[in-house]
Short mmCIF file of C-alpha atoms and ligand atoms in Angstrom, two decimals:
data_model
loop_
_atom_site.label_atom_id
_atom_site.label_comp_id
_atom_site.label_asym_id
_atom_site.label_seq_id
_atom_site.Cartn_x
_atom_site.Cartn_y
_atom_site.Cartn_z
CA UNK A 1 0.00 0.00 0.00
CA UNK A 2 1.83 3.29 -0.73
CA UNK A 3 2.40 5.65 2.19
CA UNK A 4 0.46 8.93 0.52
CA UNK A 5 -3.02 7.07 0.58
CA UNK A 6 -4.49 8.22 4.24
CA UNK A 7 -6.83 7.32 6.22
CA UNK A 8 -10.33 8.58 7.69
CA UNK A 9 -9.97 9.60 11.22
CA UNK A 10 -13.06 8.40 12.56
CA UNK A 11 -16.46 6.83 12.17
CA UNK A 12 -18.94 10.43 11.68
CA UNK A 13 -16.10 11.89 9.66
CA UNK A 14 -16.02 8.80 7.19
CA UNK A 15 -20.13 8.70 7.83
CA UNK A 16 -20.16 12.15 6.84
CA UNK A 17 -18.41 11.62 4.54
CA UNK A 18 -19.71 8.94 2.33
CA UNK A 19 -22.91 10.86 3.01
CA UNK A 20 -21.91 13.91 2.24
CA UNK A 21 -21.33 12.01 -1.26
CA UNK A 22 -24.08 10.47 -1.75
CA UNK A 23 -26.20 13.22 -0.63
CA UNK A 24 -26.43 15.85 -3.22
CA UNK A 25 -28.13 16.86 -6.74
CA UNK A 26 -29.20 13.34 -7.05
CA UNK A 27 -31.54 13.86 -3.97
CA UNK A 28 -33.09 17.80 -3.87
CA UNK A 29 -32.95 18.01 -7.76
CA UNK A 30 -32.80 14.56 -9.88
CA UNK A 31 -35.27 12.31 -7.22
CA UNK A 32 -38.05 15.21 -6.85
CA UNK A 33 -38.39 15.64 -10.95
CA UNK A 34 -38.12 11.89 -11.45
CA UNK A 35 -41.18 11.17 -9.10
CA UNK A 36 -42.69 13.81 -10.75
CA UNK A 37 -42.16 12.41 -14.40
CA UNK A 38 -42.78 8.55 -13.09
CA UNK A 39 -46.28 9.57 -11.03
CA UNK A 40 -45.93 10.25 -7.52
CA UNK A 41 -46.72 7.97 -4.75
CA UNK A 42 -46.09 4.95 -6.88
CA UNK A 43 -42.55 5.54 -8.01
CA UNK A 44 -41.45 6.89 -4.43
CA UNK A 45 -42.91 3.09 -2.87
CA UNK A 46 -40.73 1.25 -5.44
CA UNK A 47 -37.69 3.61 -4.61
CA UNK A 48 -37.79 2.64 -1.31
CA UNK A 49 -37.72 -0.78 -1.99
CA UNK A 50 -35.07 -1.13 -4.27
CA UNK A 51 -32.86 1.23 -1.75
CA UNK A 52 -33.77 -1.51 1.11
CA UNK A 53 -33.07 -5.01 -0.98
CA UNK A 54 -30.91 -3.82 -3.47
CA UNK A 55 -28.91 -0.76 -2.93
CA UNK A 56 -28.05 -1.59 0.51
CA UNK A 57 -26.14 -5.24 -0.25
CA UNK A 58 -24.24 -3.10 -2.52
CA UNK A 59 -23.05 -0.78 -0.29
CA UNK A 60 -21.76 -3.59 2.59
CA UNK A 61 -20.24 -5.16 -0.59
CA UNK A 62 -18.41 -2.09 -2.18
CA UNK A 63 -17.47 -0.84 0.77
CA UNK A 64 -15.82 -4.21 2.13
CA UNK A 65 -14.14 -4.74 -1.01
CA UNK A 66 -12.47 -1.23 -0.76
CA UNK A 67 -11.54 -1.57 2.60
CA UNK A 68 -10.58 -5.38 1.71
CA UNK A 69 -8.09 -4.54 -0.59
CA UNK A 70 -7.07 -0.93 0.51
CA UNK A 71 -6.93 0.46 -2.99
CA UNK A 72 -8.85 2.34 -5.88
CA UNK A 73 -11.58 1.13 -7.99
CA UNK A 74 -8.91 -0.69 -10.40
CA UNK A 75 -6.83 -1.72 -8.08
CA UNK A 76 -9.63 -3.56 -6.14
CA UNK A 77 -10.15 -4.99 -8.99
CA UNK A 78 -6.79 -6.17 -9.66
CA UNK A 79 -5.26 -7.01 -6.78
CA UNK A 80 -7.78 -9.80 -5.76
CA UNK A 81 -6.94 -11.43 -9.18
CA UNK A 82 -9.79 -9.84 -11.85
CA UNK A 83 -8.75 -10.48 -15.49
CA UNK A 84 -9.14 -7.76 -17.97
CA UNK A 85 -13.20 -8.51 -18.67
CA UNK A 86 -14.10 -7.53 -14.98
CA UNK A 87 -11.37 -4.55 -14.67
CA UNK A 88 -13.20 -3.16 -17.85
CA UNK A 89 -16.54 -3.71 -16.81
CA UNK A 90 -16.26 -3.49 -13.42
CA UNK A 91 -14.17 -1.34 -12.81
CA UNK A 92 -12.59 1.10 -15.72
CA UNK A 93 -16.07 1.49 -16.63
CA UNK A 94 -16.94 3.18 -13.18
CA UNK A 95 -13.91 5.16 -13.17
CA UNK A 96 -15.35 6.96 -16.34
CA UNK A 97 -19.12 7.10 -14.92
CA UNK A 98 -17.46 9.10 -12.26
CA UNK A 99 -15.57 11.25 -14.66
CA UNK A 100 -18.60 12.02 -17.17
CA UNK A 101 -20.42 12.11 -14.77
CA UNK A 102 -18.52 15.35 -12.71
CA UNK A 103 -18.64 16.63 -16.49
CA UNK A 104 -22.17 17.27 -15.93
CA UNK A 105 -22.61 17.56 -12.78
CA UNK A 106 -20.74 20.60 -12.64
CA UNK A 107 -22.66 22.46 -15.05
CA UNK A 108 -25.68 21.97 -12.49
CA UNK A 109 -23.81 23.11 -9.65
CA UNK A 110 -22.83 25.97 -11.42
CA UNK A 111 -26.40 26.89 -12.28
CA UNK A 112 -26.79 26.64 -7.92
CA UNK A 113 -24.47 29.37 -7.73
CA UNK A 114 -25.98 31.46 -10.44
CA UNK A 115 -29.45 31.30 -8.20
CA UNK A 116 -27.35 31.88 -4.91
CA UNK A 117 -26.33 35.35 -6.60
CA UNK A 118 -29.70 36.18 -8.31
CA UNK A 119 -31.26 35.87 -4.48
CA UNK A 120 -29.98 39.38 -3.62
CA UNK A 121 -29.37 40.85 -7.35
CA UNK A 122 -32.61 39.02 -9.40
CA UNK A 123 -30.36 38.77 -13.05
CA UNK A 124 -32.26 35.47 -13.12
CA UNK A 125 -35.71 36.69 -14.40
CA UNK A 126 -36.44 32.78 -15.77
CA UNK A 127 -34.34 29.57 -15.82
CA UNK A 128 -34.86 28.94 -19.52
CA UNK A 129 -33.30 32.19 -20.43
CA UNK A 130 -30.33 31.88 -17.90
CA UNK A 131 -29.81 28.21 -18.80
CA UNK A 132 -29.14 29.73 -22.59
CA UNK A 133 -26.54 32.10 -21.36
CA UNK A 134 -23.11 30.80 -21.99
CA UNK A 135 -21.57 34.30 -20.47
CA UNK A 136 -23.26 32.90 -16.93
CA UNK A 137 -23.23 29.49 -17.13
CA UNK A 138 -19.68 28.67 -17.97
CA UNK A 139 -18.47 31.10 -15.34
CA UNK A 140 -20.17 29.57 -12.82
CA UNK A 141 -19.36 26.08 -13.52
CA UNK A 142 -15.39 26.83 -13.91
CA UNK A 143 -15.74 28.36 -10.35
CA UNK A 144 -17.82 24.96 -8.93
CA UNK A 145 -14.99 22.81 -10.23
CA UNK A 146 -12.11 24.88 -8.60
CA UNK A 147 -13.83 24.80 -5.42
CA UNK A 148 -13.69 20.81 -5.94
CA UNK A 149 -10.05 20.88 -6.74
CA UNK A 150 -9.33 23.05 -3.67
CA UNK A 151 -11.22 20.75 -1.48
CA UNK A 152 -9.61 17.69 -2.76
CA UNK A 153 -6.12 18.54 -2.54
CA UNK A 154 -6.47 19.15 1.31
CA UNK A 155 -6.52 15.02 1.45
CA UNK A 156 -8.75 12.75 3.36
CA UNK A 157 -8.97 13.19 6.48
CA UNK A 158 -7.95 17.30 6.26
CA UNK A 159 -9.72 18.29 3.27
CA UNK A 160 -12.76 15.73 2.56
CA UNK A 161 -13.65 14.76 5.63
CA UNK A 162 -13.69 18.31 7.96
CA UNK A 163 -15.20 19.74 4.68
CA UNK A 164 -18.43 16.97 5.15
CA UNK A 165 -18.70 17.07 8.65
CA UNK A 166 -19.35 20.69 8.71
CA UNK A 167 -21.51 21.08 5.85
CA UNK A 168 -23.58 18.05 6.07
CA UNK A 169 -25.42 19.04 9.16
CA UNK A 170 -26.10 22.65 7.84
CA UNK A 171 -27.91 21.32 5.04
CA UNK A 172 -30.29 19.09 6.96
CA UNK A 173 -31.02 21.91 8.96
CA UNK A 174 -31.96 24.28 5.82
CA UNK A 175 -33.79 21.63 4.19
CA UNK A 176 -36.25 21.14 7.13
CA UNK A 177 -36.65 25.16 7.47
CA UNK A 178 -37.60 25.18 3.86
CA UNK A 179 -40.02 21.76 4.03
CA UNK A 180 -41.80 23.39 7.09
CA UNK A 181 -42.31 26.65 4.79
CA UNK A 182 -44.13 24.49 1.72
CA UNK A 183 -45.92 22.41 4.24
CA UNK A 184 -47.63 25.08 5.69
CA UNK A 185 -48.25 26.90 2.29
CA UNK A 186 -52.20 26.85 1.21
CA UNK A 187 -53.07 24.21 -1.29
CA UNK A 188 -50.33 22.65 0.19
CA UNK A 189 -51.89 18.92 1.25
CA UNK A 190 -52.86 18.48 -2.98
CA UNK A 191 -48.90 17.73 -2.89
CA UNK A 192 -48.39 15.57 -0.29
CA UNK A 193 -51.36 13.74 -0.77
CA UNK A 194 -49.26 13.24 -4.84
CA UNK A 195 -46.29 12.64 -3.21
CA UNK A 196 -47.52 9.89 -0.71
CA UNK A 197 -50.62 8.03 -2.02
CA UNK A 198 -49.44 5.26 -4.44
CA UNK A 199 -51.28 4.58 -6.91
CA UNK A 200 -49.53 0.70 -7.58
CA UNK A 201 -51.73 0.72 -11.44
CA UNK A 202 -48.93 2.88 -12.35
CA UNK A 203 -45.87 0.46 -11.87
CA UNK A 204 -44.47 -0.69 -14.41
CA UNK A 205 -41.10 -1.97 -16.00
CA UNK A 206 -39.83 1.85 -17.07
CA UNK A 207 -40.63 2.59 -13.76
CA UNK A 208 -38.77 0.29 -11.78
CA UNK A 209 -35.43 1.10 -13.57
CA UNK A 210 -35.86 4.46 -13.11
CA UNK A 211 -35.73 4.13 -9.62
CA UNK A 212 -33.36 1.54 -9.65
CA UNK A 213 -31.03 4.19 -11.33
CA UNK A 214 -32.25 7.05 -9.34
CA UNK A 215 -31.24 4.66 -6.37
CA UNK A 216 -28.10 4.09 -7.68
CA UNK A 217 -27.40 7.24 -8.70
CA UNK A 218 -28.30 8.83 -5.19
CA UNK A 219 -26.95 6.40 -3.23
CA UNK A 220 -23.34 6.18 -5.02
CA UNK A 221 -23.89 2.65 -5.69
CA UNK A 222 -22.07 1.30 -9.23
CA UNK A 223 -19.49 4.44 -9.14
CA UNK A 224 -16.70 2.94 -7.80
CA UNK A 225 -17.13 5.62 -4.63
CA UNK A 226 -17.86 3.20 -1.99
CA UNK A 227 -14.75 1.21 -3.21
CA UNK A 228 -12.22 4.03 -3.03
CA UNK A 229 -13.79 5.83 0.13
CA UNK A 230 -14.09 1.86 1.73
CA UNK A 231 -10.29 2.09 0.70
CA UNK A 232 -9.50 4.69 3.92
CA UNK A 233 -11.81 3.29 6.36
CA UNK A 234 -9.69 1.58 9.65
CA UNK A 235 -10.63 -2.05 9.93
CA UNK A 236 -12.26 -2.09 13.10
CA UNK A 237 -14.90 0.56 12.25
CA UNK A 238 -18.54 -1.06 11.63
CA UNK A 239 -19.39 -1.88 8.19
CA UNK A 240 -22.59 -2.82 8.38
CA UNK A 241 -24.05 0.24 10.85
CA UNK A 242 -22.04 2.89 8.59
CA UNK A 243 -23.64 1.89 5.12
CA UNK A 244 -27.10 1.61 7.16
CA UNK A 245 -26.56 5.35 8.32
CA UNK A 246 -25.51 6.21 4.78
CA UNK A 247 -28.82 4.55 3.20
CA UNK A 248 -30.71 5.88 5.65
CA UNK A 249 -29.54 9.71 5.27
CA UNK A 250 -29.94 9.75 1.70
CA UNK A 251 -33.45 8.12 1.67
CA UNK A 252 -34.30 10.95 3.89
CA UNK A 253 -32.90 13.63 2.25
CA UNK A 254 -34.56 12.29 -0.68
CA UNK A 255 -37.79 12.25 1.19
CA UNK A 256 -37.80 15.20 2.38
CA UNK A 257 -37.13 17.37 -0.63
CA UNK A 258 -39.94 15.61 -1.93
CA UNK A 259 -41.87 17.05 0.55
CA UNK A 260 -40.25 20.12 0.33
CA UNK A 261 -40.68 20.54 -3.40
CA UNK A 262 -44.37 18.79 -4.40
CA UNK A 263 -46.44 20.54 -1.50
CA UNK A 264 -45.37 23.66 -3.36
CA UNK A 265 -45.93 22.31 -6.67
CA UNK A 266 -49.63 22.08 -6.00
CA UNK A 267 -49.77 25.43 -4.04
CA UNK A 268 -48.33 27.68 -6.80
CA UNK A 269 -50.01 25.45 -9.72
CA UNK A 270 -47.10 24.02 -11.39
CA UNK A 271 -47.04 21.12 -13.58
CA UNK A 272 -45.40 18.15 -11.23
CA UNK A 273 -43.70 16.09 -14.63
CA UNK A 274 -42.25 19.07 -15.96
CA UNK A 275 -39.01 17.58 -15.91
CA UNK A 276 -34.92 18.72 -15.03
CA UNK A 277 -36.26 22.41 -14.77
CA UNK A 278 -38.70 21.55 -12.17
CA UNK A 279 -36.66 22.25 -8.62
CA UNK A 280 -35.53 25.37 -10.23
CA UNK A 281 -38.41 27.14 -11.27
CA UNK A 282 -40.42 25.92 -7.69
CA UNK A 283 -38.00 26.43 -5.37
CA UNK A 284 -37.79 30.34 -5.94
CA UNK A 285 -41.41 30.85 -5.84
CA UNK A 286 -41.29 29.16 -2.42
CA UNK A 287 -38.66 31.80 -1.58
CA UNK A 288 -40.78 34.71 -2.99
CA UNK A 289 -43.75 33.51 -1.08
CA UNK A 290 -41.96 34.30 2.09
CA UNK A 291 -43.29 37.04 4.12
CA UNK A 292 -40.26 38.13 5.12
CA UNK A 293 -36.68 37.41 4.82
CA UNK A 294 -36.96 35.21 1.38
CA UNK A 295 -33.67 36.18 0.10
CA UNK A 296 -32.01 34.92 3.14
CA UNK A 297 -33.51 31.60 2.93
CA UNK A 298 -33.39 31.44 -0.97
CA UNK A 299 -29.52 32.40 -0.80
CA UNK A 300 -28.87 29.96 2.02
CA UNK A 301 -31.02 27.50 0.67
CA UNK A 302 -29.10 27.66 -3.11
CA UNK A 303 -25.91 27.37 -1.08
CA UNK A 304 -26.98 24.37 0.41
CA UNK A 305 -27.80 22.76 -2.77
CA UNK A 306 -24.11 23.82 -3.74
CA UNK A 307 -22.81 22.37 -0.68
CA UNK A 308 -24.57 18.99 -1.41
CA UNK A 309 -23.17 19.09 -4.83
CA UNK A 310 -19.95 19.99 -3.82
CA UNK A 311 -19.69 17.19 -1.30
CA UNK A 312 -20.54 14.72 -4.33
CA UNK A 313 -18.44 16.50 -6.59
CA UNK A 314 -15.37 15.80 -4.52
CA UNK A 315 -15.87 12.29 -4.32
CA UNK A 316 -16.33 12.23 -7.96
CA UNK A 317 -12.82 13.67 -8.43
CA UNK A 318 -11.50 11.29 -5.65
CA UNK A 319 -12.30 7.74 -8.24
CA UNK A 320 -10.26 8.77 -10.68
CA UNK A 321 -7.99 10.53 -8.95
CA UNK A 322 -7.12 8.15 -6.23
CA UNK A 323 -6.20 5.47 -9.50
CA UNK A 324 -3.99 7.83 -10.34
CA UNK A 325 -2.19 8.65 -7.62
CA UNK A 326 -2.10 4.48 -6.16
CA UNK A 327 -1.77 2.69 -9.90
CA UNK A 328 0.44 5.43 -11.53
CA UNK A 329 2.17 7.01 -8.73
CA UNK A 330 1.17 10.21 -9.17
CA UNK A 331 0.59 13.05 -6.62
CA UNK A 332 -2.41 14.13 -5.00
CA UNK A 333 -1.95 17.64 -6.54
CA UNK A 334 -1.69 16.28 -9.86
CA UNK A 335 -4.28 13.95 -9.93
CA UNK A 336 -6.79 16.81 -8.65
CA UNK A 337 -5.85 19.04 -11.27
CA UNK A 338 -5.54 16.97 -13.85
CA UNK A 339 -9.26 15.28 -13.30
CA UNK A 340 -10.82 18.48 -12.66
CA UNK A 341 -9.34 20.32 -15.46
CA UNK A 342 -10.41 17.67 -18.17
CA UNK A 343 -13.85 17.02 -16.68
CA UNK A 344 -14.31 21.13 -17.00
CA UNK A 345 -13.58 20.56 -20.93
CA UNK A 346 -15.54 17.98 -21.09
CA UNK A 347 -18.61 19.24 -19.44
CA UNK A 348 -18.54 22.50 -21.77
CA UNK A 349 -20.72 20.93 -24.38
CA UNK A 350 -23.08 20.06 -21.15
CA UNK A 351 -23.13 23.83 -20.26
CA UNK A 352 -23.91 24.73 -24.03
CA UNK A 353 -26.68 22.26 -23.97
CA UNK A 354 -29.16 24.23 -22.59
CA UNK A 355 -29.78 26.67 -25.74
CA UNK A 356 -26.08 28.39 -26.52
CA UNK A 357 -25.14 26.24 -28.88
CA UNK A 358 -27.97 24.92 -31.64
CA UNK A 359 -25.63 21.79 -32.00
CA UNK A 360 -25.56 20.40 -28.49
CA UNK A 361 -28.88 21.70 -27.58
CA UNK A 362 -30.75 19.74 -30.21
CA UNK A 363 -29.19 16.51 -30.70
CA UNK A 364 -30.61 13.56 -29.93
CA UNK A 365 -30.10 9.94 -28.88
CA UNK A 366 -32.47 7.48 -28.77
CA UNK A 367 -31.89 4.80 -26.29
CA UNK A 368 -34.18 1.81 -26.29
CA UNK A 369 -37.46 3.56 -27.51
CA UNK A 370 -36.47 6.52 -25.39
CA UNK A 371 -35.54 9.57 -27.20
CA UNK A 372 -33.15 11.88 -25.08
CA UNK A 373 -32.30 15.08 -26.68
CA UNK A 374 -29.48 17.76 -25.64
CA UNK A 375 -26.02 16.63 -24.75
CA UNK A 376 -26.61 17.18 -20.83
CA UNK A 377 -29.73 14.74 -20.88
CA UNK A 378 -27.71 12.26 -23.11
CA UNK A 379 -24.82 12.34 -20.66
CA UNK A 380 -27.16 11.78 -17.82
CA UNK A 381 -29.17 8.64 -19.19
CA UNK A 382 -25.91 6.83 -20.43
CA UNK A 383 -23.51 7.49 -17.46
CA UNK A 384 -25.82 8.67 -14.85
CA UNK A 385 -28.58 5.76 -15.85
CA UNK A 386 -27.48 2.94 -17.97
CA UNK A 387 -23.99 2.68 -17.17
CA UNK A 388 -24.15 2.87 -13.07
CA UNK A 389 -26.72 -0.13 -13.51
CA UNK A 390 -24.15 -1.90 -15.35
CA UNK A 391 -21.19 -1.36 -13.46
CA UNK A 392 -23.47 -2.51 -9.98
CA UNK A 393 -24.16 -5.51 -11.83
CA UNK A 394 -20.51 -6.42 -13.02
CA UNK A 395 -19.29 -5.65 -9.40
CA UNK A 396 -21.99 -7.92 -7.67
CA UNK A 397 -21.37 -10.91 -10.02
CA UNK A 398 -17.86 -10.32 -9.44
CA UNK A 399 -17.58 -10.67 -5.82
CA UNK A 400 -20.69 -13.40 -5.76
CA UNK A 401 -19.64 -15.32 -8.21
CA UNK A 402 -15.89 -14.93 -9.22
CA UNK A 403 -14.47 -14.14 -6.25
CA UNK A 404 -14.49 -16.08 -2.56
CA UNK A 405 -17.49 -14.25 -1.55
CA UNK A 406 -16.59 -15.61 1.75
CA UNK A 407 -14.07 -13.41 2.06
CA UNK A 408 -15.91 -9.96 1.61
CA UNK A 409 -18.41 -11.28 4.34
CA UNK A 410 -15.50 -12.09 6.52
CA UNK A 411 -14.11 -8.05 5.84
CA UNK A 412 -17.62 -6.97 6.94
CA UNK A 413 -17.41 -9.15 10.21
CA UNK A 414 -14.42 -7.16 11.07
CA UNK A 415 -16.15 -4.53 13.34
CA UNK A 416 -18.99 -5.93 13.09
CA UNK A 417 -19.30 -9.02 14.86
CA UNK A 418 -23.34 -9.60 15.09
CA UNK A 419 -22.87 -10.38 11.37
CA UNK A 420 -21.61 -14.13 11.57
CA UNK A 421 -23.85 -14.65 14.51
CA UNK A 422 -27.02 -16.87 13.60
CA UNK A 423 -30.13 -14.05 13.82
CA UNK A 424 -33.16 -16.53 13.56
CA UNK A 425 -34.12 -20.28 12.76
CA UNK A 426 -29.44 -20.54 12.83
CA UNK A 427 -29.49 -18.23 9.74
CA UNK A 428 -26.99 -15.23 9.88
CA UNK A 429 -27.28 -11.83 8.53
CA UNK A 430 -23.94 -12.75 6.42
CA UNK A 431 -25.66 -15.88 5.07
CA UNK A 432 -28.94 -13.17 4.15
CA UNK A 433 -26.25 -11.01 2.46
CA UNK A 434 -24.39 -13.66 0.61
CA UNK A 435 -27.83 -14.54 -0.80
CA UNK A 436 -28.92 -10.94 -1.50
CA UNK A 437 -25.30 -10.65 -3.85
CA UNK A 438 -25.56 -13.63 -5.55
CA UNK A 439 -28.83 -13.94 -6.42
CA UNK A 440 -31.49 -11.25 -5.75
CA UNK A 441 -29.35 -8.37 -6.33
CA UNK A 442 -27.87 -9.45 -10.35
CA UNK A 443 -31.61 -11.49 -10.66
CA UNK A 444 -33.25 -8.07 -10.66
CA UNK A 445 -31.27 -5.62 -11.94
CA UNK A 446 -30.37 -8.66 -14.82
CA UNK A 447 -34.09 -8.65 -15.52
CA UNK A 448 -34.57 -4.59 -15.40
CA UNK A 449 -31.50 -4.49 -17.68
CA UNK A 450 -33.13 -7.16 -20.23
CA UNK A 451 -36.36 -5.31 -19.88
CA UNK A 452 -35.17 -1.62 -21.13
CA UNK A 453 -33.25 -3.41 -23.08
CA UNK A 454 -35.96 -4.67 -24.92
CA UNK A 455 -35.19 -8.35 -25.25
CA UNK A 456 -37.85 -9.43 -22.66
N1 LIG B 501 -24.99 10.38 -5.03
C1 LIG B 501 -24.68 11.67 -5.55
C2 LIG B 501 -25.97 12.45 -5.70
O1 LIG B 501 -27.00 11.99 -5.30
C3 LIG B 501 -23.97 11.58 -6.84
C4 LIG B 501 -22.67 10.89 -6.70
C5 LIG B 501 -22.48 9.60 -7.06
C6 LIG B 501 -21.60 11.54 -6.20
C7 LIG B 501 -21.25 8.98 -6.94
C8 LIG B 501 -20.38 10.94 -6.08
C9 LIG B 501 -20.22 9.65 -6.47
O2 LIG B 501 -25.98 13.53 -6.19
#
C-alpha cells in the first residue's frame, strides 16, 4: 500500500463523509423531478424498496471490497486477481461514470451558484433564459470545479472529511426550514397527498429502472465511490451500521425534498412532470412567497444545494484521482488538477446544452425507444442511468460469483461481529447477504436491464 493514501480519522467523519457524497443533486434536484415524471406515490414506494433489498447489499459489498483490498476502484479490482473482462466492466467502466459524470454535474452546480447570486441581485428573471446564457453558465461552472479541486487537494482526512462534517449538518437543517415553509403553504396537502398516495396501477417496467437508477445514482452505488472511500476506512470501524446510516440519510434527504418541493408544486399550480427544470423554477417561488426574509432563505437554501453538490463533486474527483495517484504514482496535486481540469472541458458541451449552442442543444439519442435530446440529458441517461446499472451488476457478479465471496463477508465481520452470529431459525445476517449478492441483487437488476433493453 503506498504511504500517501491516508486514512479517515473516525467513524462520523467517514459517515459524513460517504454521506456527504451520496447526498447531493441526485436527492433535492434529480429524485423530486423523477417522481414527478414517473407519477408520484407509486414511483417513491418502489424507490424505497429497491434502496432496502438492493442498494443496501451493494453498499456492505463495495465498501468491504475497498476496505478489503485498501486500494482504488482498479486496483480492487486487480489485486484480488480480476482479469481484464471484470477490470473493464467493473471497474474502468466506473472510473469513467465518475468522470462524465462530474462533467455534468458541474454544469448543475454551477447553475446553484448562479441562483445563490440572483437571491440578492434578481439577473435570473427565468431559468430557460439563464440556462441559454453561456456568459453565466460557464463562469459559474469553472468556479464549482475549482472549489472541488481546492477541497480535494487538502486530502482525506484534512480536506474531505472536515469539509463533510461541517456542511452536512447545515444542510439538513436548511432543508427542514424550507419543508416546514411548503408544508404550511395553502393548497399545500394536494402535494403531499401526490407525493404519498401510491397509486400501484402505475408500476411498471420503465418505472422500476428508473428508480433503480435514481437509487443508484443517489446512493453512489455502481461508481466505484464506496470502493475508493471503503479504501481509507480503519478495519475495526462497523461496516454494516455505517452503510445503514448512509442509506438511511440519503433516503431521507430524498424524502424530504420531496416534501419540500411537491407541497409547493400544488400550491403555486405548477405542472409536477415538468421535468430537469422543475426544482428550479419551484424552489424560488417558495422563496418569494416568504413574508419576510426570502432572500435569506433562498440564498442559504441555493448554497446548500451547492454544498450537497460539492460534497458529491469531490468524491467524484477522488475515483479517478485516487487510480492515479495508487496505480500510476502520481501526486495528490496532480491527480486533482488533472481530473478536474479535463472534466471542466468535457462538461462544456453540457453547459452549451441548454440553448447556446444549436448543435448540443438539439441533438438527440435514442436509447431503447427513449428519445433523449441535448447533450446534458444524453450524458445523464448513459452514465448517470445505464452505465451505473451496469457497473453494480458487473461488481456484484464479481464478488458473488468470481471471487471467494466468503471473504468480503469475513471483511464486513471485522467490526462488526453480530454479522456471523445466527439471527433466527441458525441463519446469519452474512448468510442473508451472501444470498442478497448472488442472487437477488444481479436477478433483478439482470431482468430490469433485459427489460429496457428490450429483449424481454
Ligand atoms: N450520489 C450523488 C448524488 O445523489 C452523486 C454521486 C455519485 C456523487 C457517486 C459521487 C459519487 O448527487
Amino acid at each position: 500500500m503506498s504511504a500517501n493514501r491516508g486514512q479517515f480519522g473516525s467513524k462520523f467523519g467517514f459517515i459524513m463523509a460517504a454521506a456527504g457524497s451520496a447526498v447531493g443533486l441526485g436527492n433535492i434536484w434529480r429524485f423530486p423531478y423523477v417522481v414527478g415524471q414517473n407519477g408520484g406515490g407509486a414511483f417513491v414506494f418502489v424507490y424505497i424498496v429497491c434502496v432496502v433489498l438492493i442498494g443496501l447489499p451493494l453498499i456492505y459489498n463495495e465498501v468491504a471490497l475497498g476496505r478489503m483490498t485498501a486500494r482504488n476502484t482498479v486496483g480492487a479490482f486487480k489485486s484480488t486477481g480480476a482479469n481484464k473482462f471484470w477490470i473493464y466492466t467493473g471497474a474502468v467502466l466506473a472510473l469513467c461514470v465518475s468522470f462524465f459524470v462530474l462533467s455534468y454535474y458541474g454544469v448543475i452546480a454551477g447553475w446553484t451558484i448562479g441562483y445563490i447570486i440572483s437571491e440578492f441581485t434578481d439577473f435570473i428573471s427565468n431559468f430557460e433564459t439563464f440556462r441559454s446564457s453561456p456568459g453565466y453558465v460557464i463562469p459559474f461552472f469553472a468556479v464549482f470545479m475549482l472549489a472541488s479541486v481546492a477541497i480535494v487537494l487538502g486530502g482525506i482526512s484534512g480536506g474531505i472529511e472536515k469539509a463533510s462534517k461541517i456542511l452536512m449538518p447545515v444542510l439538513f437543517v436548511l432543508l427542514f426550514a424550507v419543508m416546514f415553509r411548503s408544508l404550511t403553504l395553502d393548497g399545500a396537502m394536494e402535494g403531499v397527498k401526490y407525493y404519498l398516495t401510491p397509486d400501484f396501477t402505475k408500476i411498471n417496467g420503465r418505472v422500476i429502472l428508473s428508480a433503480l437508477g435514481q437509487a443508484f445514482f443517489s446512493l453512489s452505488v455502481g461508481w466505484g465511490i464506496l470502493i475508493t472511500y471503503g479504501s481509507y476506512l480503519p478495519k475495526d470501524q462497523n461496516i454494516v451500521s455505517s452503510g445503514a446510516w448512509i442509506g438511511v440519510m440519503d433516503t431521507a434527504v430524498a424524502f424530504f425534498s420531496g416534501l419540500m418541493i411537491f407541497p409547493a408544486v400544488f400550491a403555486f399550480g405548477k405542472n409536477p412532470s415538468e421535468g430537469t427544470a422543475l426544482v428550479f423554477n419551484v424552489l424560488p417561488e417558495i422563496f418569494n412567497s416568504l413574508p419576510a426574509g426570502g432572500q435569506i432563505v433562498g440564498a442559504s437554501f441555493f448554497l446548500l444545494l451547492c454544498v450537497a453538490a460539492l460534497t458529491s463533486s469531490i468524491s467524484m474527483i477522488e475515483v479517478p484521482g485516487s487510480y492515479l495517484i495508487d496505480e500510476k504514482k502520481w501526486n495528490r496535486k496532480k491527480a486533482s488538477w488533472v481530473v478536474g481540469i479535463l472534466a471542466f472541458l468535457v462538461g462544456i458541451p453540457s453547459a452549451l446544452s441548454g440553448g447556446s449552442s444549436e448543435f448540443f442543444t438539439s441533438m438527440s439519442l435514442n436509447l431503447f425507444g427513449e428519445t433523449k435530446t441535448g447533450f446534458l440529458d444524453i450524458m445523464d441517461a448513459l452514465f448517470g442511468g445505464l452505465f451505473i446499472v451496469i457497473v453494480a451488476l458487473m461488481t456484484c457478479l464479481y464478488t458473488g460469483w468470481v471471487i471467494n465471496i466468503k471473504t468480503v463477508s469475513n471483511e464486513i465481520e471485522q467490526g462488526s461481529l453480530f454479522f456471523s452470529r445466527p439471527l433466527v431459525a441458525g441463519i446469519t445476517p452474512a448468510q442473508i447477504w451472501i444470498f442478497f449478492i448472488r442472487f437477488v441483487c444481479p436477478l433483478v437488476i439482470g431482468l430490469v436491464l433485459l427489460s429496457t433493453v428490450g429483449i424481454i
